[in-house]
XYZ file of C-alpha atoms in Angstrom:
684
model
C -15.926 40.301 7.145
C -13.128 42.483 8.367
C -13.493 41.992 11.952
C -12.278 38.687 13.706
C -14.845 36.169 13.821
C -15.635 33.658 16.689
C -18.051 31.299 17.220
C -18.280 31.243 21.222
C -18.769 35.174 21.484
C -19.345 37.150 18.330
C -22.137 35.146 16.669
C -24.127 32.451 17.425
C -23.230 28.884 18.263
C -25.277 27.668 15.059
C -23.676 29.783 12.393
C -20.511 31.088 10.786
C -20.661 34.520 8.995
C -24.285 34.093 8.498
C -24.110 30.562 7.298
C -26.112 28.187 9.324
C -23.991 24.965 10.672
C -25.510 21.529 11.805
C -24.351 19.609 14.494
C -24.675 21.761 17.415
C -27.692 19.870 19.626
C -29.353 21.765 22.294
C -27.658 21.628 25.711
C -29.992 18.903 27.162
C -29.731 16.900 24.515
C -26.171 17.265 23.861
C -25.103 16.334 27.348
C -27.673 13.232 26.883
C -25.849 12.121 23.713
C -22.491 12.840 25.256
C -23.514 11.036 28.571
C -24.250 7.600 26.403
C -21.166 7.923 23.887
C -18.744 8.038 26.991
C -20.532 5.176 28.794
C -20.489 3.171 25.561
C -16.699 3.761 25.473
C -16.036 3.549 28.913
C -17.708 0.157 29.383
C -16.282 -1.403 25.798
C -16.662 -5.249 26.025
C -14.725 -6.438 23.441
C -11.097 -4.734 22.868
C -8.512 -5.098 20.488
C -5.806 -7.397 21.609
C -2.904 -4.855 20.575
C -2.288 -1.218 20.859
C -3.253 -2.537 24.759
C -1.596 0.698 26.573
C -3.382 3.062 23.974
C -6.469 1.842 24.201
C -6.323 1.393 28.370
C -5.585 5.633 28.102
C -8.514 6.160 25.890
C -10.960 4.419 27.898
C -9.308 5.984 31.129
C -10.139 9.736 29.764
C -13.670 8.438 28.866
C -14.237 7.163 32.094
C -13.110 10.935 33.240
C -15.314 12.739 30.914
C -18.565 10.411 31.754
C -17.735 11.598 35.305
C -17.791 15.072 34.287
C -20.886 14.632 31.829
C -23.036 12.933 34.943
C -22.154 16.159 37.144
C -23.223 18.357 34.463
C -26.124 16.116 34.085
C -27.194 16.160 37.375
C -26.945 19.733 37.762
C -29.058 21.026 34.376
C -31.655 17.993 34.896
C -32.849 19.407 37.988
C -32.797 22.671 37.472
C -30.471 24.595 39.231
C -28.048 25.299 36.678
C -27.468 26.126 33.170
C -24.631 25.759 30.797
C -23.186 28.933 29.899
C -23.066 29.263 25.988
C -19.411 29.481 25.777
C -19.427 25.422 26.828
C -21.582 24.234 24.049
C -19.311 24.275 20.734
C -16.425 22.676 23.320
C -18.941 20.023 24.563
C -19.983 19.116 20.826
C -15.867 18.999 20.309
C -15.650 16.359 23.003
C -18.573 14.586 21.846
C -16.792 14.232 18.305
C -13.497 13.245 19.784
C -15.543 10.377 21.616
C -16.892 9.240 18.841
C -13.980 8.912 16.780
C -12.332 7.276 19.815
C -14.851 4.743 19.772
C -15.096 3.855 15.783
C -10.865 3.669 16.191
C -11.365 0.777 18.920
C -14.144 -0.897 16.605
C -11.586 -0.928 13.234
C -8.868 -2.029 15.519
C -11.241 -4.828 17.233
C -12.784 -5.568 13.544
C -9.633 -5.167 11.727
C -7.140 -8.139 10.600
C -4.602 -8.378 13.724
C -1.290 -9.225 11.158
C -2.544 -6.029 9.369
C -2.915 -3.783 12.659
C 0.520 -5.519 13.844
C 2.277 -4.496 10.583
C 0.744 -1.266 10.966
C 1.699 -0.225 14.550
C 2.714 3.266 13.867
C -0.479 4.344 11.652
C -2.509 2.994 14.560
C -0.557 5.062 16.967
C -1.002 7.885 15.223
C -4.785 7.734 15.347
C -4.796 7.529 18.826
C -2.409 10.624 19.114
C -4.588 12.578 17.046
C -7.903 11.774 18.899
C -5.488 12.658 22.133
C -4.289 15.974 20.661
C -8.525 16.418 19.467
C -9.373 16.038 23.217
C -6.552 18.627 24.393
C -7.980 21.200 21.972
C -11.255 20.719 23.394
C -10.378 20.613 26.767
C -8.039 23.722 25.880
C -11.688 25.880 25.008
C -13.711 24.164 28.256
C -14.887 27.088 30.368
C -14.292 24.721 33.771
C -14.686 27.510 35.924
C -17.933 28.379 34.528
C -19.940 25.038 34.767
C -21.789 23.636 37.332
C -19.511 20.659 38.706
C -18.090 19.718 42.087
C -14.664 20.701 42.749
C -13.720 16.866 42.708
C -14.772 16.485 39.353
C -13.314 19.973 38.198
C -9.698 18.980 39.652
C -9.927 15.445 37.900
C -10.566 17.289 34.806
C -7.526 19.541 35.090
C -5.434 16.774 35.665
C -6.781 14.921 32.699
C -5.893 18.338 30.469
C -2.497 18.097 31.963
C -2.257 14.287 31.155
C -3.155 14.644 27.371
C -1.285 17.741 26.464
C 1.695 15.493 27.621
C 0.689 12.643 26.011
C -0.068 14.888 22.839
C 3.191 15.780 22.612
C 4.889 12.011 21.504
C 3.619 9.234 19.217
C 4.013 5.985 21.468
C 4.651 2.765 20.053
C 4.328 -0.380 22.296
C 7.817 -1.529 22.136
C 6.536 -5.157 22.693
C 4.533 -5.106 19.606
C 7.633 -3.675 17.537
C 9.575 -7.072 18.974
C 6.971 -9.103 17.910
C 6.161 -7.415 14.444
C 10.222 -8.434 13.706
C 9.729 -11.806 14.963
C 6.842 -12.165 12.423
C 8.899 -10.593 9.442
C 12.140 -12.951 10.176
C 9.780 -15.816 10.216
C 7.700 -14.559 6.975
C 11.070 -13.815 5.466
C 12.321 -17.732 5.441
C 11.410 -20.397 3.004
C 8.381 -22.366 3.447
C 10.465 -25.499 4.220
C 12.673 -24.061 6.736
C 9.524 -22.403 8.960
C 9.853 -23.333 12.619
C 6.337 -23.855 13.496
C 6.295 -23.987 17.349
C 7.678 -20.177 16.869
C 4.738 -19.366 14.280
C 2.264 -20.981 16.820
C 3.326 -18.584 19.754
C 3.396 -15.630 17.459
C 0.262 -15.723 16.241
C -1.140 -17.344 19.642
C 0.085 -13.894 20.968
C -1.588 -11.966 18.340
C -4.891 -14.105 19.620
C -4.820 -16.752 16.636
C -5.307 -19.524 18.936
C -7.749 -22.229 16.910
C -8.277 -22.985 13.479
C -11.205 -20.779 13.773
C -9.392 -17.800 14.802
C -6.895 -18.312 11.608
C -10.106 -18.563 9.227
C -11.647 -15.780 10.710
C -8.561 -13.660 9.899
C -8.325 -14.879 6.581
C -11.757 -13.335 6.065
C -10.570 -10.134 7.439
C -7.487 -9.845 5.505
C -9.796 -10.605 2.205
C -12.028 -7.735 3.321
C -9.189 -5.436 3.502
C -8.166 -6.432 -0.113
C -11.361 -4.944 -1.402
C -10.829 -1.850 0.551
C -7.367 -1.659 -0.563
C -8.264 -2.217 -4.320
C -10.807 0.430 -4.197
C -8.475 3.148 -3.211
C -5.696 1.903 -5.722
C -3.339 0.588 -3.007
C -1.145 -2.056 -5.382
C 1.815 -2.442 -3.460
C -0.829 -3.194 0.264
C -3.048 -5.305 -1.926
C 0.157 -7.724 -3.047
C 1.409 -7.966 0.334
C -2.005 -8.788 1.954
C -2.297 -11.493 -0.462
C 1.328 -12.842 0.865
C -0.159 -12.297 4.190
C -3.054 -14.934 3.471
C -1.043 -17.241 1.673
C 1.412 -17.182 4.951
C -2.026 -17.599 7.484
C -3.563 -20.324 5.401
C -0.358 -22.098 5.305
C 0.465 -22.069 9.127
C -3.512 -23.396 9.608
C -2.861 -26.071 7.517
C 0.471 -27.228 9.213
C -0.634 -26.385 12.902
C -4.251 -27.917 12.662
C -3.390 -30.689 10.670
C -4.870 -33.685 11.973
C -1.508 -35.914 12.630
C 0.837 -33.044 13.602
C 3.736 -35.563 13.255
C 3.208 -35.731 9.579
C 3.429 -31.881 9.278
C 7.122 -31.347 9.252
C 8.092 -33.818 6.758
C 5.473 -33.050 4.770
C 6.308 -29.011 4.815
C 10.375 -30.034 3.798
C 9.118 -32.032 0.743
C 10.135 -30.609 -2.096
C 7.576 -28.481 -4.192
C 7.792 -29.821 -7.292
C 5.497 -32.599 -8.468
C 8.200 -34.717 -10.616
C 10.303 -36.870 -9.377
C 13.072 -39.856 -10.375
C 11.689 -43.343 -9.604
C 15.059 -44.980 -8.882
C 15.742 -48.144 -6.923
C 18.181 -46.735 -3.856
C 21.069 -48.546 -5.555
C 20.676 -46.429 -8.686
C 19.728 -43.307 -6.840
C 23.050 -43.755 -4.822
C 25.301 -44.067 -7.920
C 23.822 -40.858 -9.761
C 27.271 -38.871 -10.230
C 27.172 -35.140 -8.676
C 27.697 -33.781 -11.660
C 24.092 -34.796 -12.719
C 22.576 -33.317 -9.771
C 20.782 -30.065 -9.250
C 22.569 -28.285 -6.559
C 19.115 -26.783 -5.110
C 17.013 -30.130 -5.115
C 20.208 -32.974 -5.563
C 17.471 -34.416 -8.470
C 18.610 -35.429 -11.707
C 18.659 -32.501 -14.026
C 16.375 -32.707 -16.258
C 16.789 -29.422 -18.122
C 20.307 -28.275 -17.233
C 21.730 -24.652 -17.528
C 24.155 -22.724 -17.044
C 23.969 -19.064 -14.381
C 25.790 -16.201 -14.969
C 28.303 -17.544 -11.991
C 29.089 -20.568 -14.443
C 27.257 -23.136 -11.994
C 25.056 -25.583 -13.664
C 21.200 -25.883 -12.122
C 18.099 -27.470 -13.146
C 15.833 -24.642 -15.065
C 12.906 -25.558 -13.133
C 14.605 -24.848 -9.778
C 16.895 -22.284 -10.241
C 13.891 -20.067 -12.275
C 12.338 -20.600 -8.696
C 15.280 -19.335 -6.755
C 15.421 -15.926 -9.025
C 11.484 -15.505 -9.384
C 11.313 -15.535 -5.747
C 13.765 -12.225 -5.764
C 16.861 -13.660 -5.183
C 20.205 -12.160 -7.253
C 22.916 -14.163 -6.334
C 24.085 -18.016 -7.288
C 23.022 -20.292 -4.752
C 25.962 -22.471 -4.543
C 28.460 -19.276 -4.430
C 26.607 -16.785 -3.090
C 28.110 -14.305 -6.063
C 26.036 -11.465 -7.454
C 24.846 -12.232 -10.861
C 25.422 -9.870 -13.679
C 22.526 -10.886 -15.295
C 19.676 -13.514 -15.045
C 19.842 -14.981 -18.385
C 19.985 -19.100 -18.085
C 22.159 -20.775 -20.842
C 21.346 -24.235 -21.865
C 24.177 -26.724 -21.261
C 23.672 -29.064 -23.882
C 26.942 -30.616 -23.408
C 25.908 -32.194 -19.944
C 22.244 -32.720 -21.334
C 24.189 -34.668 -23.873
C 26.044 -36.768 -21.149
C 23.092 -37.157 -18.703
C 20.840 -38.518 -21.498
C 23.674 -40.985 -22.614
C 24.172 -42.170 -18.474
C 19.994 -42.679 -18.677
C 20.394 -44.850 -21.207
C 23.130 -46.524 -19.817
C 21.265 -47.169 -16.520
C 17.920 -48.029 -18.203
C 16.560 -44.672 -16.483
C 14.940 -43.509 -20.146
C 11.258 -44.279 -19.034
C 11.351 -43.659 -15.129
C 10.850 -39.800 -14.848
C 7.408 -39.920 -14.313
C 4.352 -37.600 -12.714
C 2.895 -38.866 -9.080
C -0.112 -41.339 -9.969
C -4.001 -39.474 -10.087
C -6.372 -41.121 -8.393
C -8.055 -42.497 -11.559
C -7.122 -43.206 -15.074
C -9.328 -40.907 -16.895
C -7.614 -38.351 -14.346
C -4.065 -39.238 -15.411
C -5.184 -38.765 -19.191
C -6.504 -35.123 -18.416
C -3.411 -34.271 -16.297
C -0.393 -35.613 -18.506
C -2.173 -33.940 -21.483
C -2.830 -30.576 -19.708
C 0.814 -30.489 -18.624
C 2.182 -31.817 -21.731
C 0.678 -28.883 -23.616
C 1.854 -26.292 -21.018
C 5.428 -27.765 -21.224
C 4.950 -27.649 -24.959
C 3.762 -23.681 -24.545
C 6.918 -22.817 -22.171
C 9.466 -24.514 -24.393
C 8.006 -22.748 -27.583
C 8.098 -19.612 -26.142
C 11.497 -20.045 -24.301
C 12.980 -21.227 -27.461
C 11.168 -18.104 -29.168
C 12.763 -15.812 -27.023
C 16.260 -16.818 -27.055
C 15.892 -16.689 -30.827
C 14.865 -12.840 -30.499
C 17.688 -12.059 -28.167
C 19.937 -13.620 -30.389
C 18.861 -11.398 -33.058
C 18.952 -8.111 -30.617
C 22.761 -9.343 -30.043
C 23.977 -9.805 -33.216
C 21.572 -8.382 -36.052
C 21.375 -5.552 -38.204
C 19.531 -2.326 -37.362
C 16.770 -3.669 -39.192
C 16.491 -7.161 -37.531
C 17.451 -5.290 -34.071
C 13.582 -3.146 -34.551
C 11.512 -6.289 -35.530
C 12.833 -8.609 -33.087
C 12.197 -5.946 -30.500
C 8.822 -5.555 -32.055
C 8.289 -9.207 -31.541
C 9.498 -9.165 -28.180
C 6.909 -6.268 -27.320
C 4.127 -8.424 -28.424
C 5.600 -11.670 -27.049
C 5.863 -10.041 -23.666
C 2.330 -8.641 -24.033
C 0.821 -11.599 -22.789
C 1.397 -13.999 -19.301
C 3.752 -13.671 -16.838
C 5.129 -16.471 -17.733
C 6.581 -15.038 -21.110
C 7.523 -12.065 -18.840
C 9.762 -14.548 -16.886
C 11.078 -16.230 -19.921
C 11.984 -13.265 -22.175
C 13.775 -12.042 -18.704
C 15.790 -15.262 -18.175
C 16.769 -15.452 -21.627
C 18.461 -11.914 -21.208
C 16.685 -9.585 -23.359
C 16.832 -6.731 -20.742
C 20.082 -5.051 -21.363
C 19.765 -5.449 -25.215
C 16.516 -3.811 -24.965
C 18.051 -1.007 -22.692
C 20.801 -0.562 -25.427
C 18.109 0.180 -27.651
C 16.626 2.863 -26.016
C 19.222 4.789 -27.307
C 18.633 3.928 -30.996
C 18.329 6.665 -33.790
C 15.365 4.392 -35.005
C 12.206 6.544 -33.320
C 10.017 2.648 -34.141
C 13.102 0.657 -32.410
C 12.974 3.137 -29.746
C 9.465 2.821 -29.427
C 9.336 -0.800 -29.438
C 12.501 -1.035 -26.910
C 10.461 0.808 -24.029
C 7.275 -0.468 -24.808
C 8.612 -4.305 -24.554
C 10.185 -3.136 -21.101
C 6.888 -1.672 -20.046
C 5.008 -4.807 -20.232
C 8.304 -6.640 -19.198
C 8.154 -4.910 -15.848
C 4.546 -5.722 -15.140
C 6.413 -9.420 -13.522
C 7.738 -8.162 -10.274
C 10.919 -9.741 -10.385
C 11.790 -8.237 -13.688
C 11.409 -4.465 -12.136
C 14.523 -4.716 -10.074
C 16.123 -6.500 -13.028
C 15.520 -3.629 -15.159
C 16.670 -1.030 -12.883
C 19.902 -2.997 -12.331
C 20.354 -2.968 -15.997
C 20.656 0.725 -15.671
C 17.817 1.702 -17.626
C 16.394 4.352 -15.581
C 18.332 7.113 -17.293
C 17.808 5.629 -20.381
C 13.360 5.817 -20.259
C 13.998 9.023 -18.739
C 15.410 10.447 -21.994
C 13.037 8.662 -24.395
C 10.268 10.752 -21.598
C 11.628 13.728 -22.429
C 13.418 13.406 -26.008
C 11.840 10.700 -27.587
C 10.328 11.683 -31.152
C 7.334 9.547 -31.061
C 4.759 10.555 -28.651
C 3.612 6.591 -28.069
C 7.217 6.276 -26.919
C 7.282 9.378 -24.781
C 3.778 7.943 -23.122
C 5.178 4.387 -22.774
C 7.822 5.568 -21.073
C 5.820 7.329 -18.403
C 4.078 4.055 -17.827
C 7.308 2.179 -17.592
C 8.260 4.821 -14.784
C 5.122 4.174 -12.915
C 5.157 0.656 -13.156
C 8.625 0.705 -11.523
C 7.754 3.035 -8.891
C 5.198 0.102 -7.509
C 8.870 -0.786 -5.828
C 9.448 1.557 -2.873
C 13.158 1.615 -3.567
C 12.152 2.762 -7.109
C 10.536 5.656 -6.042
C 13.283 6.546 -4.223
C 15.935 6.165 -7.540
C 13.186 7.956 -9.467
C 12.717 10.887 -6.970
C 16.578 11.686 -7.198
C 16.139 12.422 -10.967
C 14.789 16.054 -11.496
C 14.480 15.018 -15.470
C 12.455 12.043 -14.604
C 9.669 14.417 -12.488
C 10.199 17.551 -15.093
C 9.722 14.760 -18.272
C 6.015 13.654 -16.496
C 5.072 17.204 -15.981
C 6.002 18.225 -19.473
C 3.844 14.879 -20.422
C 0.884 16.229 -18.387
C 0.630 19.186 -20.772
C 1.390 18.512 -23.679
C 0.358 14.533 -24.089
C -2.672 12.770 -25.445
C -5.176 11.708 -22.855
C -3.842 8.440 -22.479
C -0.105 10.013 -22.006
C -1.383 12.360 -19.501
C -3.206 9.756 -17.640
C 0.569 7.828 -17.194
C 2.007 11.035 -15.993
C -0.810 11.798 -13.687
C -0.499 8.201 -11.952
C 2.914 7.931 -11.972
C 3.562 11.348 -10.243
C 0.914 9.975 -7.962
C 2.939 7.150 -7.103
C 6.319 8.978 -6.942
C 4.331 11.332 -4.062
C 3.661 8.409 -2.274
C 7.258 8.987 -0.555
C 7.582 12.075 1.102
C 10.609 13.141 0.235
C 9.186 13.364 -3.526
C 6.742 15.910 -3.196
C 9.061 18.893 -2.924
C 10.493 17.380 -6.138
C 7.223 17.235 -7.756
C 5.826 20.921 -6.951
C 9.098 22.289 -7.600
C 9.076 20.755 -11.193
C 5.895 23.389 -11.888
C 3.464 20.316 -11.533
C 0.637 22.015 -9.666
C -0.303 24.971 -11.799
C -0.850 22.207 -14.389
C -2.419 20.304 -12.180
C -5.121 22.855 -11.317
C -5.468 23.648 -15.121
C -6.217 19.536 -15.859
C -9.003 20.096 -12.988
C -10.939 22.411 -15.724
C -9.923 20.302 -18.400
C -13.024 17.988 -19.260
C -11.369 16.860 -22.330
C -8.164 15.092 -20.382
C -10.643 12.832 -18.345
C -8.335 13.029 -15.368
C -9.713 14.965 -12.949
C -9.749 12.091 -10.292
C -6.388 11.627 -10.884
C -5.114 15.195 -10.643
C -6.942 15.451 -7.205
C -5.271 12.464 -5.758
C -2.151 13.958 -6.635
C -3.029 17.371 -5.526
C -4.735 15.325 -2.153
C -0.567 14.173 -1.561
C 1.552 17.340 -2.488
C -1.095 18.934 0.223
C 0.924 17.152 2.752
C 4.078 19.150 2.113
C 4.278 22.582 3.085
C 5.631 23.778 -0.171
C 2.674 22.034 -1.973
C 0.072 23.255 0.276
C 1.824 27.119 -0.447
C 1.450 27.203 -4.262
C -1.913 25.593 -4.434
C -3.288 27.982 -1.905
C -1.600 30.962 -3.941
C -3.918 29.500 -6.913
C -6.794 31.921 -6.843
C -9.184 29.676 -8.541
C -8.368 26.473 -7.106
C -11.138 26.938 -3.933
C -14.139 27.523 -6.589
C -12.944 24.724 -8.541
C -12.739 22.098 -5.562
C -16.181 23.492 -4.350
C -17.650 22.348 -7.674
C -15.647 19.101 -7.429
C -17.212 18.471 -4.129
C -20.693 18.993 -5.829
C -20.301 17.310 -8.909
C -17.340 15.204 -8.756
C -16.833 11.334 -8.751
C -17.181 9.988 -5.143
C -13.323 9.773 -4.978
C -13.083 12.767 -6.444
C -15.137 14.437 -3.598
C -13.198 13.211 -0.678
C -10.073 14.113 -2.373
C -11.528 18.023 -2.956
C -12.373 18.082 0.529
C -8.882 16.531 1.480
C -6.824 19.575 -0.225
C -9.567 22.562 1.043
C -8.873 20.662 4.787
C -5.376 20.884 4.444
C -5.414 24.573 2.734
C -7.682 25.714 5.771
C -5.451 24.273 8.010
C -2.542 26.398 6.684
C -4.027 28.963 5.454
C -5.865 29.643 8.776
C -8.634 32.560 8.997
C -7.982 33.768 5.443
C -8.429 30.675 3.813
C -11.388 29.882 6.014
C -13.334 33.419 4.341
C -12.248 32.378 1.240
C -13.841 29.336 1.588
C -17.211 30.662 3.192
C -17.311 33.243 0.869
C -18.366 30.740 -1.770
C -22.048 30.577 -1.312
C -22.131 26.955 -2.168
C -19.425 25.469 0.106
C -21.469 24.688 3.788
C -24.121 23.816 1.561
C -21.856 21.132 -0.473
C -20.041 20.081 3.100
C -23.112 19.815 4.833
C -24.706 17.450 2.113
C -21.578 15.236 1.978
C -21.364 15.223 5.535
C -25.199 13.568 5.257
C -25.210 11.925 2.202
C -21.658 11.129 0.907
C -19.466 8.205 1.521
C -18.353 7.134 4.926
C -14.553 8.630 4.001
C -16.349 11.534 2.506
C -19.035 12.085 5.600
C -15.411 11.672 8.134
C -14.026 14.536 6.205
C -16.718 16.933 5.537
C -17.147 16.485 9.348
C -13.894 17.209 9.703
C -13.657 20.382 7.894
C -16.895 21.509 9.297
C -15.372 21.421 12.767
C -12.152 23.056 11.810
C -14.008 25.683 10.174
C -16.095 26.467 13.940
C -12.663 25.659 15.613
C -10.625 27.917 13.767
C -13.135 30.852 14.271
C -14.077 30.552 17.514
C -10.428 30.876 18.921
C -10.087 34.019 16.768
C -11.653 36.606 19.138
C -8.789 38.460 19.599
C -6.665 38.154 16.510
C -8.103 38.167 12.820
C -5.644 34.714 12.099
C -5.909 31.026 13.784
């Protein structure tokens, strides 16, 4: 094993260090297969409507390669010339690149147009990867030895130079970026203010011109949700749901039978409750009784932190949609508590009686008496439950603010339980102003009070808008302190879970990653936590490591040795989570170095390729791929010295999941390429 390894010269093309590798066809079959693949790619009927320039370039390259293969096929099939043995692996690489490019175009054609547009850079990176793979294959193609005409040789040399240039930079069409910006600008507007002529124009430019096309796009987005949900893409699933809602809404408006009615209906208020008044009375409603948002009578007036009064329903919808300012003044709100305006409500009720309006608040008439009874009963029960939760939350927040330490502990516990069930409860508790008081209690010297407070914040953070409120209240440093110094293990574990929940927001990933103590605390919990605590810490680290600058922070906190040790800990039961973290850390140079320095890691990963879960096998191959790319021939030797490595890769390449097959084939190709280029040097 001391000599340089070479697939092209030192060993037969079917083996590496005596280990047989699958995938290399006889010359005639290889050329025949390549010819069909390149012809299929060059004559594709259905092409994606986006990434047009990258697609055109890929197809043009396929046509040039097809010309080369036709020439080779003509020469070899008549027995005039034979292929040099050194070209077999190169042509195998070309076959792999063509298949990958065909798969990429098929994926783009069948994928959601909106997802493709919003992820333009990711698609462009896939094209760039194929271009670089093609360039690498042409690097080792012995053109001078091939039985081809001089014209074809010149074309391939030109293609080689073009791929070298194209592989240097990522190309993203500026027109698609502009189109994406237009789409995002449209989606940022409230429904009632959408310009549907603009919506229709943008949708048409990405191929959505008929109701059937809109429906097909929705189906593709739903399929994308299933794929993302299977890989833990929580934020992606949330974003796709927003896209589905947008497409459905646009379809209903644009293709409504009477477009003349579309805009008035779209602009109508979303509330199903209205005030039935005569025009004379409606015009005499005092302005102070009107909600500034809907201009309707306020049934439940509340005061915002800015001092302005709104109807509770309207301002709650405003806050829950992500706004943190007063609609009337534009002032940034220092808290989100809604204080009942009992004085105005009393004046409003008195005015209603004087104007005989006490019975005019009614719901839109249902289609039948039976339906009306069911609807009213359901609404009454729901409103009663919401009102009860609101009164309870306001009462408990009062106890948090003014109660004794014992009362505060009990109130925090009650809020913890209330926030455990239902998004509506989590919203109501936040509106009652509980979050700042719970943050203060994180510093309590009483362990139970501290545990109740951090667990209540964990439950509240499940509601999306509350994540921003918790961060705005300055909770992060206190949560980190509980994570590292909390007296109760449950408090530390729930602090880790809270960090995971908050880190779902990209801006929170950035803030959490800046705090060395946060990452260090998660690594400490990985070491000494319970099984549940270790899982919470691993998932939090996984979420943080999605943001590239955080990867180095996780490595520097000493996470890698702990993670590798947990791979061998069957009791912990978090092997898949640990592998997912390691696969992300492989994407940074420091992480790759530390993982590669661990002498046991290769053997462990090979065993996990054989006996791990489907997701575990995929991530194990991903880590090995990164190690081989970074460690060169030396890491390749370490992998090949394990007698189970290549058989395991071959097995996964044949029977694994789609992602595992792709990664296994890529790793086998990497080993082939790595050692084929090591004829004159012991490293790749």
